[in-house]
PDB file of C-alpha atoms and ligand atoms in Angstrom:
ATOM      1  CA  MET V   1      20.184 -16.352  10.351  1.00 84.00           C
ATOM      2  CA  ILE V   2      17.788 -15.682   7.553  1.00 89.00           C
ATOM      3  CA  ASP V   3      19.283 -15.365   4.069  1.00 96.00           C
ATOM      4  CA  ILE V   4      17.942 -12.114   2.509  1.00 98.00           C
ATOM      5  CA  GLU V   5      17.957 -13.370  -1.155  1.00 98.00           C
ATOM      6  CA  THR V   6      16.345 -16.779  -0.308  1.00 98.00           C
ATOM      7  CA  ALA V   7      13.589 -15.053   1.662  1.00 98.00           C
ATOM      8  CA  ALA V   8      13.062 -12.518  -1.154  1.00 98.00           C
ATOM      9  CA  ARG V   9      12.721 -15.329  -3.617  1.00 98.00           C
ATOM     10  CA  LEU V  10      10.115 -17.055  -1.395  1.00 98.00           C
ATOM     11  CA  VAL V  11       7.765 -14.041  -1.161  1.00 98.00           C
ATOM     12  CA  ASP V  12       8.319 -13.145  -4.866  1.00 98.00           C
ATOM     13  CA  ASP V  13       7.608 -16.667  -6.125  1.00 98.00           C
ATOM     14  CA  ALA V  14       4.537 -16.806  -3.829  1.00 98.00           C
ATOM     15  CA  ALA V  15       3.194 -13.602  -5.479  1.00 98.00           C
ATOM     16  CA  MET V  16       4.015 -14.746  -9.030  1.00 98.00           C
ATOM     17  CA  SER V  17       2.482 -18.147  -8.579  1.00 98.00           C
ATOM     18  CA  SER V  18      -0.459 -17.049  -6.412  1.00 98.00           C
ATOM     19  CA  THR V  19       0.424 -19.550  -3.808  1.00 98.00           C
ATOM     20  CA  ALA V  20       0.381 -18.952  -0.076  1.00 98.00           C
ATOM     21  CA  ILE V  21       3.502 -19.678   1.973  1.00 98.00           C
ATOM     22  CA  ASN V  22       4.233 -20.133   5.641  1.00 98.00           C
ATOM     23  CA  GLN V  23       5.321 -17.024   7.603  1.00 98.00           C
ATOM     24  CA  LEU V  24       9.106 -16.500   7.258  1.00 98.00           C
ATOM     25  CA  THR V  25       9.367 -15.810  11.002  1.00 98.00           C
ATOM     26  CA  ALA V  26       7.995 -19.313  11.729  1.00 96.00           C
ATOM     27  CA  VAL V  27      11.436 -20.692  10.616  1.00 92.00           C
ATOM     28  CA  ASP V  28      13.788 -17.950  11.866  1.00 91.00           C
ATOM     29  CA  ALA V  29      13.167 -14.756  13.748  1.00 96.00           C
ATOM     30  CA  PHE V  30      14.652 -11.670  12.076  1.00 97.00           C
ATOM     31  CA  SER V  31      14.781  -7.942  12.683  1.00 97.00           C
ATOM     32  CA  VAL V  32      12.565  -5.256  11.066  1.00 97.00           C
ATOM     33  CA  GLN V  33      15.720  -3.997   9.445  1.00 96.00           C
ATOM     34  CA  ASP V  34      16.285  -7.375   7.812  1.00 97.00           C
ATOM     35  CA  ALA V  35      12.627  -7.335   6.811  1.00 98.00           C
ATOM     36  CA  TYR V  36      13.213  -4.176   4.820  1.00 97.00           C
ATOM     37  CA  ARG V  37      16.329  -5.807   3.235  1.00 97.00           C
ATOM     38  CA  ILE V  38      14.173  -8.745   2.095  1.00 98.00           C
ATOM     39  CA  GLN V  39      11.525  -6.321   0.806  1.00 98.00           C
ATOM     40  CA  ARG V  40      14.157  -4.416  -1.185  1.00 97.00           C
ATOM     41  CA  ALA V  41      15.598  -7.636  -2.613  1.00 98.00           C
ATOM     42  CA  SER V  42      12.156  -8.797  -3.668  1.00 98.00           C
ATOM     43  CA  ILE V  43      11.494  -5.425  -5.389  1.00 98.00           C
ATOM     44  CA  MET V  44      14.796  -5.730  -7.171  1.00 98.00           C
ATOM     45  CA  ARG V  45      13.679  -9.073  -8.563  1.00 98.00           C
ATOM     46  CA  ARG V  46      10.626  -7.286 -10.001  1.00 98.00           C
ATOM     47  CA  VAL V  47      12.847  -4.513 -11.405  1.00 98.00           C
ATOM     48  CA  ARG V  48      15.034  -7.063 -13.118  1.00 98.00           C
ATOM     49  CA  ARG V  49      11.895  -8.548 -14.723  1.00 98.00           C
ATOM     50  CA  GLY V  50      11.117  -5.158 -16.186  1.00 98.00           C
ATOM     51  CA  GLU V  51       8.775  -3.582 -13.555  1.00 98.00           C
ATOM     52  CA  ARG V  52       9.249   0.073 -12.766  1.00 98.00           C
ATOM     53  CA  ARG V  53       8.846   1.666  -9.283  1.00 98.00           C
ATOM     54  CA  ILE V  54       6.114   4.284  -9.331  1.00 98.00           C
ATOM     55  CA  GLY V  55       5.938   5.243  -5.700  1.00 98.00           C
ATOM     56  CA  ILE V  56       5.423   3.994  -2.165  1.00 98.00           C
ATOM     57  CA  LYS V  57       2.628   3.048   0.118  1.00 98.00           C
ATOM     58  CA  LEU V  58       2.126   3.321   3.852  1.00 98.00           C
ATOM     59  CA  GLY V  59       0.467   0.740   5.958  1.00 98.00           C
ATOM     60  CA  PHE V  60      -1.209   0.749   9.341  1.00 97.00           C
ATOM     61  CA  THR V  61      -1.807   4.546   9.371  1.00 97.00           C
ATOM     62  CA  SER V  62      -5.273   4.029  10.773  1.00 96.00           C
ATOM     63  CA  ARG V  63      -6.501   2.316  13.927  1.00 95.00           C
ATOM     64  CA  ALA V  64      -9.027   0.295  11.974  1.00 96.00           C
ATOM     65  CA  LYS V  65      -6.232  -1.398  10.067  1.00 97.00           C
ATOM     66  CA  MET V  66      -4.044  -1.958  13.066  1.00 95.00           C
ATOM     67  CA  VAL V  67      -6.865  -3.596  14.893  1.00 94.00           C
ATOM     68  CA  GLN V  68      -7.922  -5.758  11.923  1.00 95.00           C
ATOM     69  CA  MET V  69      -4.354  -7.103  11.379  1.00 96.00           C
ATOM     70  CA  GLY V  70      -2.985  -6.991  14.981  1.00 95.00           C
ATOM     71  CA  VAL V  71       0.092  -4.955  13.952  1.00 94.00           C
ATOM     72  CA  ASP V  72       0.560  -1.396  15.403  1.00 91.00           C
ATOM     73  CA  SER V  73       3.651  -0.040  13.682  1.00 96.00           C
ATOM     74  CA  LEU V  74       3.718   2.214  10.632  1.00 97.00           C
ATOM     75  CA  ILE V  75       5.188   0.310   7.661  1.00 98.00           C
ATOM     76  CA  TRP V  76       5.938   1.209   4.071  1.00 98.00           C
ATOM     77  CA  GLY V  77       6.422  -0.666   0.811  1.00 98.00           C
ATOM     78  CA  TRP V  78       6.977  -0.230  -2.907  1.00 98.00           C
ATOM     79  CA  LEU V  79       4.394   0.249  -5.680  1.00 98.00           C
ATOM     80  CA  THR V  80       5.262  -0.797  -9.280  1.00 98.00           C
ATOM     81  CA  ASN V  81       3.638  -0.071 -12.607  1.00 98.00           C
ATOM     82  CA  ALA V  82       2.558  -3.719 -12.826  1.00 98.00           C
ATOM     83  CA  MET V  83       0.284  -3.190  -9.850  1.00 98.00           C
ATOM     84  CA  LEU V  84      -1.571  -0.270 -11.373  1.00 98.00           C
ATOM     85  CA  GLU V  85      -5.167  -1.050 -12.588  1.00 98.00           C
ATOM     86  CA  ASP V  86      -7.480   1.295 -14.496  1.00 98.00           C
ATOM     87  CA  ASP V  87     -10.179   3.384 -12.838  1.00 98.00           C
ATOM     88  CA  GLY V  88     -13.353   1.825 -14.166  1.00 98.00           C
ATOM     89  CA  GLY V  89     -11.455  -1.194 -15.381  1.00 98.00           C
ATOM     90  CA  LEU V  90     -11.816  -4.958 -14.933  1.00 98.00           C
ATOM     91  CA  VAL V  91      -9.488  -6.715 -12.496  1.00 98.00           C
ATOM     92  CA  ASP V  92      -8.763 -10.432 -12.744  1.00 98.00           C
ATOM     93  CA  VAL V  93      -8.672 -11.641  -9.148  1.00 97.00           C
ATOM     94  CA  SER V  94      -7.291 -15.092 -10.069  1.00 97.00           C
ATOM     95  CA  GLN V  95      -3.804 -13.419 -10.183  1.00 97.00           C
ATOM     96  CA  TYR V  96      -4.124 -13.114  -6.319  1.00 98.00           C
ATOM     97  CA  ILE V  97      -4.189 -15.574  -3.415  1.00 98.00           C
ATOM     98  CA  HIS V  98      -6.821 -14.068  -1.082  1.00 98.00           C
ATOM     99  CA  PRO V  99      -7.217 -10.407  -2.142  1.00 98.00           C
ATOM    100  CA  ARG V 100      -8.805  -7.650  -0.099  1.00 98.00           C
ATOM    101  CA  VAL V 101      -9.641  -4.107  -1.078  1.00 98.00           C
ATOM    102  CA  GLU V 102      -9.382  -0.936   1.012  1.00 98.00           C
ATOM    103  CA  PRO V 103     -10.248   2.693   0.405  1.00 98.00           C
ATOM    104  CA  GLU V 104      -7.353   5.155   0.394  1.00 98.00           C
ATOM    105  CA  VAL V 105      -6.211   8.473  -0.835  1.00 98.00           C
ATOM    106  CA  CYS V 106      -3.207   8.740  -3.232  1.00 98.00           C
ATOM    107  CA  PHE V 107      -0.857  11.674  -3.552  1.00 98.00           C
ATOM    108  CA  LEU V 108       1.171  12.674  -6.563  1.00 98.00           C
ATOM    109  CA  THR V 109       4.446  14.433  -5.780  1.00 98.00           C
ATOM    110  CA  ARG V 110       5.512  17.584  -7.541  1.00 98.00           C
ATOM    111  CA  ARG V 111       9.072  17.805  -6.352  1.00 98.00           C
ATOM    112  CA  ALA V 112      11.586  15.168  -5.411  1.00 98.00           C
ATOM    113  CA  ILE V 113      11.455  14.228  -1.742  1.00 98.00           C
ATOM    114  CA  ASP V 114      14.938  13.401  -0.418  1.00 96.00           C
ATOM    115  CA  ARG V 115      14.699  14.463   3.209  1.00 97.00           C
ATOM    116  CA  PRO V 116      12.229  14.363   6.062  1.00 97.00           C
ATOM    117  CA  LEU V 117       9.497  16.964   5.509  1.00 98.00           C
ATOM    118  CA  THR V 118       7.631  18.894   8.120  1.00 96.00           C
ATOM    119  CA  ALA V 119       3.819  19.012   8.177  1.00 92.00           C
ATOM    120  CA  LEU V 120       3.936  22.638   7.005  1.00 93.00           C
ATOM    121  CA  GLU V 121       6.107  21.820   4.011  1.00 95.00           C
ATOM    122  CA  ALA V 122       4.272  18.722   2.856  1.00 96.00           C
ATOM    123  CA  LYS V 123       1.733  20.402   0.547  1.00 96.00           C
ATOM    124  CA  ASP V 124       4.441  22.269  -1.310  1.00 97.00           C
ATOM    125  CA  PHE V 125       5.843  18.961  -2.494  1.00 98.00           C
ATOM    126  CA  LEU V 126       2.548  17.708  -3.883  1.00 98.00           C
ATOM    127  CA  GLU V 127       0.864  18.108  -7.210  1.00 98.00           C
ATOM    128  CA  ALA V 128      -2.494  16.509  -6.594  1.00 98.00           C
ATOM    129  CA  VAL V 129      -4.528  14.030  -4.578  1.00 98.00           C
ATOM    130  CA  ALA V 130      -6.953  11.314  -5.802  1.00 98.00           C
ATOM    131  CA  PRO V 131      -9.415   8.880  -4.266  1.00 98.00           C
ATOM    132  CA  ALA V 132      -7.878   5.419  -4.550  1.00 98.00           C
ATOM    133  CA  MET V 133      -8.256   1.792  -3.661  1.00 98.00           C
ATOM    134  CA  GLU V 134      -5.479  -0.633  -2.756  1.00 98.00           C
ATOM    135  CA  ILE V 135      -5.781  -4.356  -3.355  1.00 98.00           C
ATOM    136  CA  ILE V 136      -3.707  -6.109  -0.782  1.00 98.00           C
ATOM    137  CA  ASP V 137      -2.849  -9.857  -0.876  1.00 98.00           C
ATOM    138  CA  SER V 138      -0.676 -11.251   1.775  1.00 98.00           C
ATOM    139  CA  ARG V 139       1.507 -13.954   0.505  1.00 98.00           C
ATOM    140  CA  TYR V 140       1.122 -15.766   3.871  1.00 98.00           C
ATOM    141  CA  ARG V 141      -1.334 -18.468   4.591  1.00 98.00           C
ATOM    142  CA  ASP V 142      -4.595 -17.286   6.120  1.00 98.00           C
ATOM    143  CA  PHE V 143      -3.508 -13.587   5.626  1.00 98.00           C
ATOM    144  CA  ARG V 144      -1.699 -13.777   9.010  1.00 97.00           C
ATOM    145  CA  PHE V 145       1.707 -12.362   9.788  1.00 98.00           C
ATOM    146  CA  THR V 146       4.001 -10.638  12.220  1.00 98.00           C
ATOM    147  CA  LEU V 147       5.328  -7.084  11.623  1.00 98.00           C
ATOM    148  CA  GLU V 148       8.570  -8.508  10.153  1.00 98.00           C
ATOM    149  CA  ASP V 149       6.695 -10.945   7.875  1.00 98.00           C
ATOM    150  CA  VAL V 150       4.440  -8.268   6.431  1.00 98.00           C
ATOM    151  CA  VAL V 151       7.335  -5.861   5.787  1.00 98.00           C
ATOM    152  CA  ALA V 152       9.353  -8.583   4.081  1.00 98.00           C
ATOM    153  CA  ASP V 153       6.251  -9.280   1.874  1.00 98.00           C
ATOM    154  CA  ASN V 154       6.320  -5.587   0.672  1.00 98.00           C
ATOM    155  CA  CYS V 155       3.415  -4.839   3.067  1.00 98.00           C
ATOM    156  CA  SER V 156       1.010  -7.086   1.063  1.00 98.00           C
ATOM    157  CA  SER V 157       1.063  -4.700  -1.883  1.00 98.00           C
ATOM    158  CA  ALA V 158      -0.666  -6.236  -4.882  1.00 98.00           C
ATOM    159  CA  GLY V 159      -2.752  -3.694  -6.837  1.00 98.00           C
ATOM    160  CA  LEU V 160      -3.980  -0.096  -6.859  1.00 98.00           C
ATOM    161  CA  VAL V 161      -6.614   1.910  -8.637  1.00 98.00           C
ATOM    162  CA  VAL V 162      -6.432   5.674  -8.635  1.00 98.00           C
ATOM    163  CA  GLY V 163      -9.255   8.007  -9.501  1.00 98.00           C
ATOM    164  CA  SER V 164      -9.152  11.526 -11.019  1.00 98.00           C
ATOM    165  CA  TRP V 165      -6.611  13.995  -9.584  1.00 98.00           C
ATOM    166  CA  ALA V 166      -7.765  17.001  -7.621  1.00 96.00           C
ATOM    167  CA  LYS V 167      -5.680  20.020  -6.540  1.00 94.00           C
ATOM    168  CA  ASP V 168      -7.520  20.781  -3.348  1.00 88.00           C
ATOM    169  CA  PHE V 169      -5.872  19.423  -0.168  1.00 94.00           C
ATOM    170  CA  ASP V 170      -8.004  21.403   2.223  1.00 90.00           C
ATOM    171  CA  GLY V 171     -10.995  19.087   2.014  1.00 93.00           C
ATOM    172  CA  LEU V 172      -8.913  16.180   3.198  1.00 95.00           C
ATOM    173  CA  ARG V 173      -8.973  16.782   6.933  1.00 93.00           C
ATOM    174  CA  ASN V 174     -12.160  14.942   7.733  1.00 95.00           C
ATOM    175  CA  ALA V 175     -13.778  13.741   4.491  1.00 97.00           C
ATOM    176  CA  GLY V 176     -16.222  10.817   4.660  1.00 98.00           C
ATOM    177  CA  VAL V 177     -14.898   7.567   3.097  1.00 98.00           C
ATOM    178  CA  ILE V 178     -17.170   4.810   1.828  1.00 98.00           C
ATOM    179  CA  LEU V 179     -16.278   1.430   0.308  1.00 98.00           C
ATOM    180  CA  ARG V 180     -19.129  -0.006  -1.693  1.00 98.00           C
ATOM    181  CA  MET V 181     -19.503  -3.484  -3.111  1.00 98.00           C
ATOM    182  CA  ASP V 182     -22.284  -4.068  -5.612  1.00 98.00           C
ATOM    183  CA  GLY V 183     -23.843  -0.802  -4.419  1.00 97.00           C
ATOM    184  CA  LYS V 184     -23.895  -1.702  -0.748  1.00 98.00           C
ATOM    185  CA  ASP V 185     -21.748   0.159   1.755  1.00 98.00           C
ATOM    186  CA  VAL V 186     -19.329  -2.343   3.311  1.00 98.00           C
ATOM    187  CA  GLN V 187     -16.859   0.051   5.097  1.00 98.00           C
ATOM    188  CA  ILE V 188     -17.393   3.576   6.257  1.00 98.00           C
ATOM    189  CA  GLY V 189     -14.782   5.902   7.723  1.00 98.00           C
ATOM    190  CA  SER V 190     -13.140   9.243   7.521  1.00 98.00           C
ATOM    191  CA  THR V 191      -9.840  10.538   6.123  1.00 98.00           C
ATOM    192  CA  GLY V 192      -9.281  11.925   9.643  1.00 97.00           C
ATOM    193  CA  ALA V 193      -8.600   8.201  10.606  1.00 97.00           C
ATOM    194  CA  ILE V 194      -5.398   8.323   8.558  1.00 97.00           C
ATOM    195  CA  LEU V 195      -2.869   9.712  11.100  1.00 97.00           C
ATOM    196  CA  GLY V 196      -5.326  12.479  12.005  1.00 96.00           C
ATOM    197  CA  HIS V 197      -4.921  13.950   8.479  1.00 97.00           C
ATOM    198  CA  PRO V 198      -3.716  12.202   5.318  1.00 97.00           C
ATOM    199  CA  LEU V 199      -1.063  14.870   4.679  1.00 97.00           C
ATOM    200  CA  ARG V 200       0.750  13.468   7.697  1.00 97.00           C
ATOM    201  CA  ALA V 201       1.170  10.283   5.586  1.00 98.00           C
ATOM    202  CA  VAL V 202       3.339  12.402   3.304  1.00 98.00           C
ATOM    203  CA  VAL V 203       5.433  13.504   6.253  1.00 98.00           C
ATOM    204  CA  GLU V 204       5.792   9.953   7.476  1.00 97.00           C
ATOM    205  CA  ALA V 205       6.645   8.750   3.951  1.00 97.00           C
ATOM    206  CA  SER V 206       9.431  11.334   3.703  1.00 98.00           C
ATOM    207  CA  ARG V 207      10.747  10.316   7.074  1.00 97.00           C
ATOM    208  CA  LEU V 208      10.667   6.538   6.329  1.00 95.00           C
ATOM    209  CA  ALA V 209      12.130   6.941   2.832  1.00 94.00           C
ATOM    210  CA  SER V 210      14.909   9.149   4.123  1.00 95.00           C
ATOM    211  CA  SER V 211      15.754   6.841   7.010  1.00 92.00           C
ATOM    212  CA  SER V 212      16.485   4.162   4.359  1.00 91.00           C
ATOM    213  CA  GLU V 213      18.335   6.546   2.105  1.00 89.00           C
ATOM    214  CA  THR V 214      15.654   6.399  -0.629  1.00 91.00           C
ATOM    215  CA  ALA V 215      14.727   9.466  -2.582  1.00 93.00           C
ATOM    216  CA  LEU V 216      11.308   9.764  -4.186  1.00 97.00           C
ATOM    217  CA  PRO V 217      11.484  11.406  -7.614  1.00 98.00           C
ATOM    218  CA  ALA V 218       8.962  14.068  -8.649  1.00 98.00           C
ATOM    219  CA  GLY V 219       5.902  12.318 -10.084  1.00 98.00           C
ATOM    220  CA  SER V 220       5.877   9.547  -7.486  1.00 98.00           C
ATOM    221  CA  LEU V 221       2.636   8.154  -5.976  1.00 98.00           C
ATOM    222  CA  ILE V 222       2.201   7.993  -2.189  1.00 98.00           C
ATOM    223  CA  MET V 223      -0.653   5.830  -0.981  1.00 98.00           C
ATOM    224  CA  ALA V 224      -1.634   7.210   2.492  1.00 98.00           C
ATOM    225  CA  GLY V 225      -2.870   3.960   3.962  1.00 98.00           C
ATOM    226  CA  ALA V 226      -6.456   2.648   4.356  1.00 98.00           C
ATOM    227  CA  ALA V 227      -8.970   4.678   6.311  1.00 95.00           C
ATOM    228  CA  THR V 228     -11.058   1.596   7.161  1.00 98.00           C
ATOM    229  CA  ALA V 229     -10.526  -2.152   7.465  1.00 98.00           C
ATOM    230  CA  ALA V 230     -10.021  -4.021   4.278  1.00 98.00           C
ATOM    231  CA  HIS V 231     -12.817  -6.076   2.655  1.00 98.00           C
ATOM    232  CA  ALA V 232     -12.521  -9.464   0.949  1.00 98.00           C
ATOM    233  CA  LEU V 233     -12.485  -9.242  -2.847  1.00 98.00           C
ATOM    234  CA  MET V 234     -14.344 -11.859  -4.919  1.00 97.00           C
ATOM    235  CA  PRO V 235     -14.854 -12.334  -8.711  1.00 98.00           C
ATOM    236  CA  GLY V 236     -17.959 -10.769 -10.273  1.00 98.00           C
ATOM    237  CA  LYS V 237     -18.139  -7.724  -8.053  1.00 98.00           C
ATOM    238  CA  HIS V 238     -18.422  -3.942  -8.645  1.00 98.00           C
ATOM    239  CA  VAL V 239     -16.347  -2.068  -6.172  1.00 98.00           C
ATOM    240  CA  GLN V 240     -16.395   1.646  -5.546  1.00 98.00           C
ATOM    241  CA  ALA V 241     -14.710   4.049  -3.133  1.00 98.00           C
ATOM    242  CA  VAL V 242     -16.020   7.518  -2.420  1.00 98.00           C
ATOM    243  CA  VAL V 243     -13.967  10.152  -0.695  1.00 98.00           C
ATOM    244  CA  ASN V 244     -16.402  13.080  -0.003  1.00 97.00           C
ATOM    245  CA  GLY V 245     -15.368  16.230  -1.760  1.00 95.00           C
ATOM    246  CA  ILE V 246     -12.384  14.578  -3.450  1.00 96.00           C
ATOM    247  CA  GLY V 247     -14.066  12.034  -5.791  1.00 97.00           C
ATOM    248  CA  GLU V 248     -14.732   8.424  -6.412  1.00 98.00           C
ATOM    249  CA  VAL V 249     -12.991   5.517  -8.053  1.00 98.00           C
ATOM    250  CA  GLU V 250     -14.293   2.140  -9.162  1.00 98.00           C
ATOM    251  CA  PHE V 251     -13.542  -1.202 -10.773  1.00 98.00           C
ATOM    252  CA  SER V 252     -15.100  -4.592 -11.410  1.00 98.00           C
ATOM    253  CA  THR V 253     -13.671  -7.998 -10.812  1.00 98.00           C
ATOM    254  CA  ARG V 254     -13.737 -11.242 -12.754  1.00 98.00           C
TER     255      ARG V 254
HETATM  256  C1  LIG W 301      -0.689  -4.806   5.296  1.00 69.38           C
HETATM  257  C2  LIG W 301      -0.784  -3.551   4.457  1.00 69.38           C
HETATM  258  C3  LIG W 301      -1.520  -2.398   5.210  1.00 69.38           C
HETATM  259  C4  LIG W 301      -2.792  -0.173   4.856  1.00 69.38           C
HETATM  260  O1  LIG W 301      -3.326   0.546   4.068  1.00 69.38           O
HETATM  261  O2  LIG W 301      -2.898  -0.025   6.065  1.00 69.38           O
HETATM  262  C5  LIG W 301      -2.047  -1.375   4.328  1.00 69.38           C
HETATM  263  C6  LIG W 301      -1.919  -5.583   5.338  1.00 69.38           C
HETATM  264  O3  LIG W 301      -2.954  -5.241   5.944  1.00 69.38           O
HETATM  265  O4  LIG W 301      -1.934  -6.733   4.793  1.00 69.38           O
HETATM  266  O5  LIG W 301      -1.892  -1.437   3.106  1.00 69.38           O
HETATM  267 MG1  LIG W 302      -3.191  -0.106   2.055  1.00 69.38          MG
END
């Protein structure tokens, strides 16, 4: 039987020391439910160090991501203030193990979400939407994992960059998404790839959070999940994501 606290310490130490570890499931199989217990225990370690939870992220909401990683279940993890990087800022990639970047959209909630929402209600609970990028960094060797491993590892969450907020959710249905590296398009997709419509990510986030008795306060971020596959992130790059009609967001690496 896996020990929740021991496993949480393993993924947390790996993140803090930028050192890859073996998959937890290689030693002992465990349930998805236990994986979420490990995730929560690892986040509590961050909270005890002074980090603040600022929202949640969904993973594997697009087929491109499921195919790239070989996992086909919707997952969710926590975002903290320590993960937030500035739009237009400089990100030091030496804090990561083998980082990747992916284009996303990020929602800001206007009301507390403490129950599963319907698709019709979702917009009423939102303040704004922004183009965003997520930096993911699996703590597992070779960026390979099972569903249970990636959930235990807080869904590879490592960093996020959020662009300017917009109030218009109508343009989100099928907006073109481009990830650019040094001016070259490296991933192209559509927001329609995110569960058919990114607002469905809010519905799923409300369902997943409620099923684990977690309420999201007003002012929380919800990252909807990448519209395209993720791209390897190296030092000395300029990275930009464009979501047509919504805006763009960028950062550089060192
Ligand atoms: C897991 C995280 C998936 C997304 O946007 O689909 C994710 C991973 O790919 O390592 O963040
Ligand atoms: Mg993501």
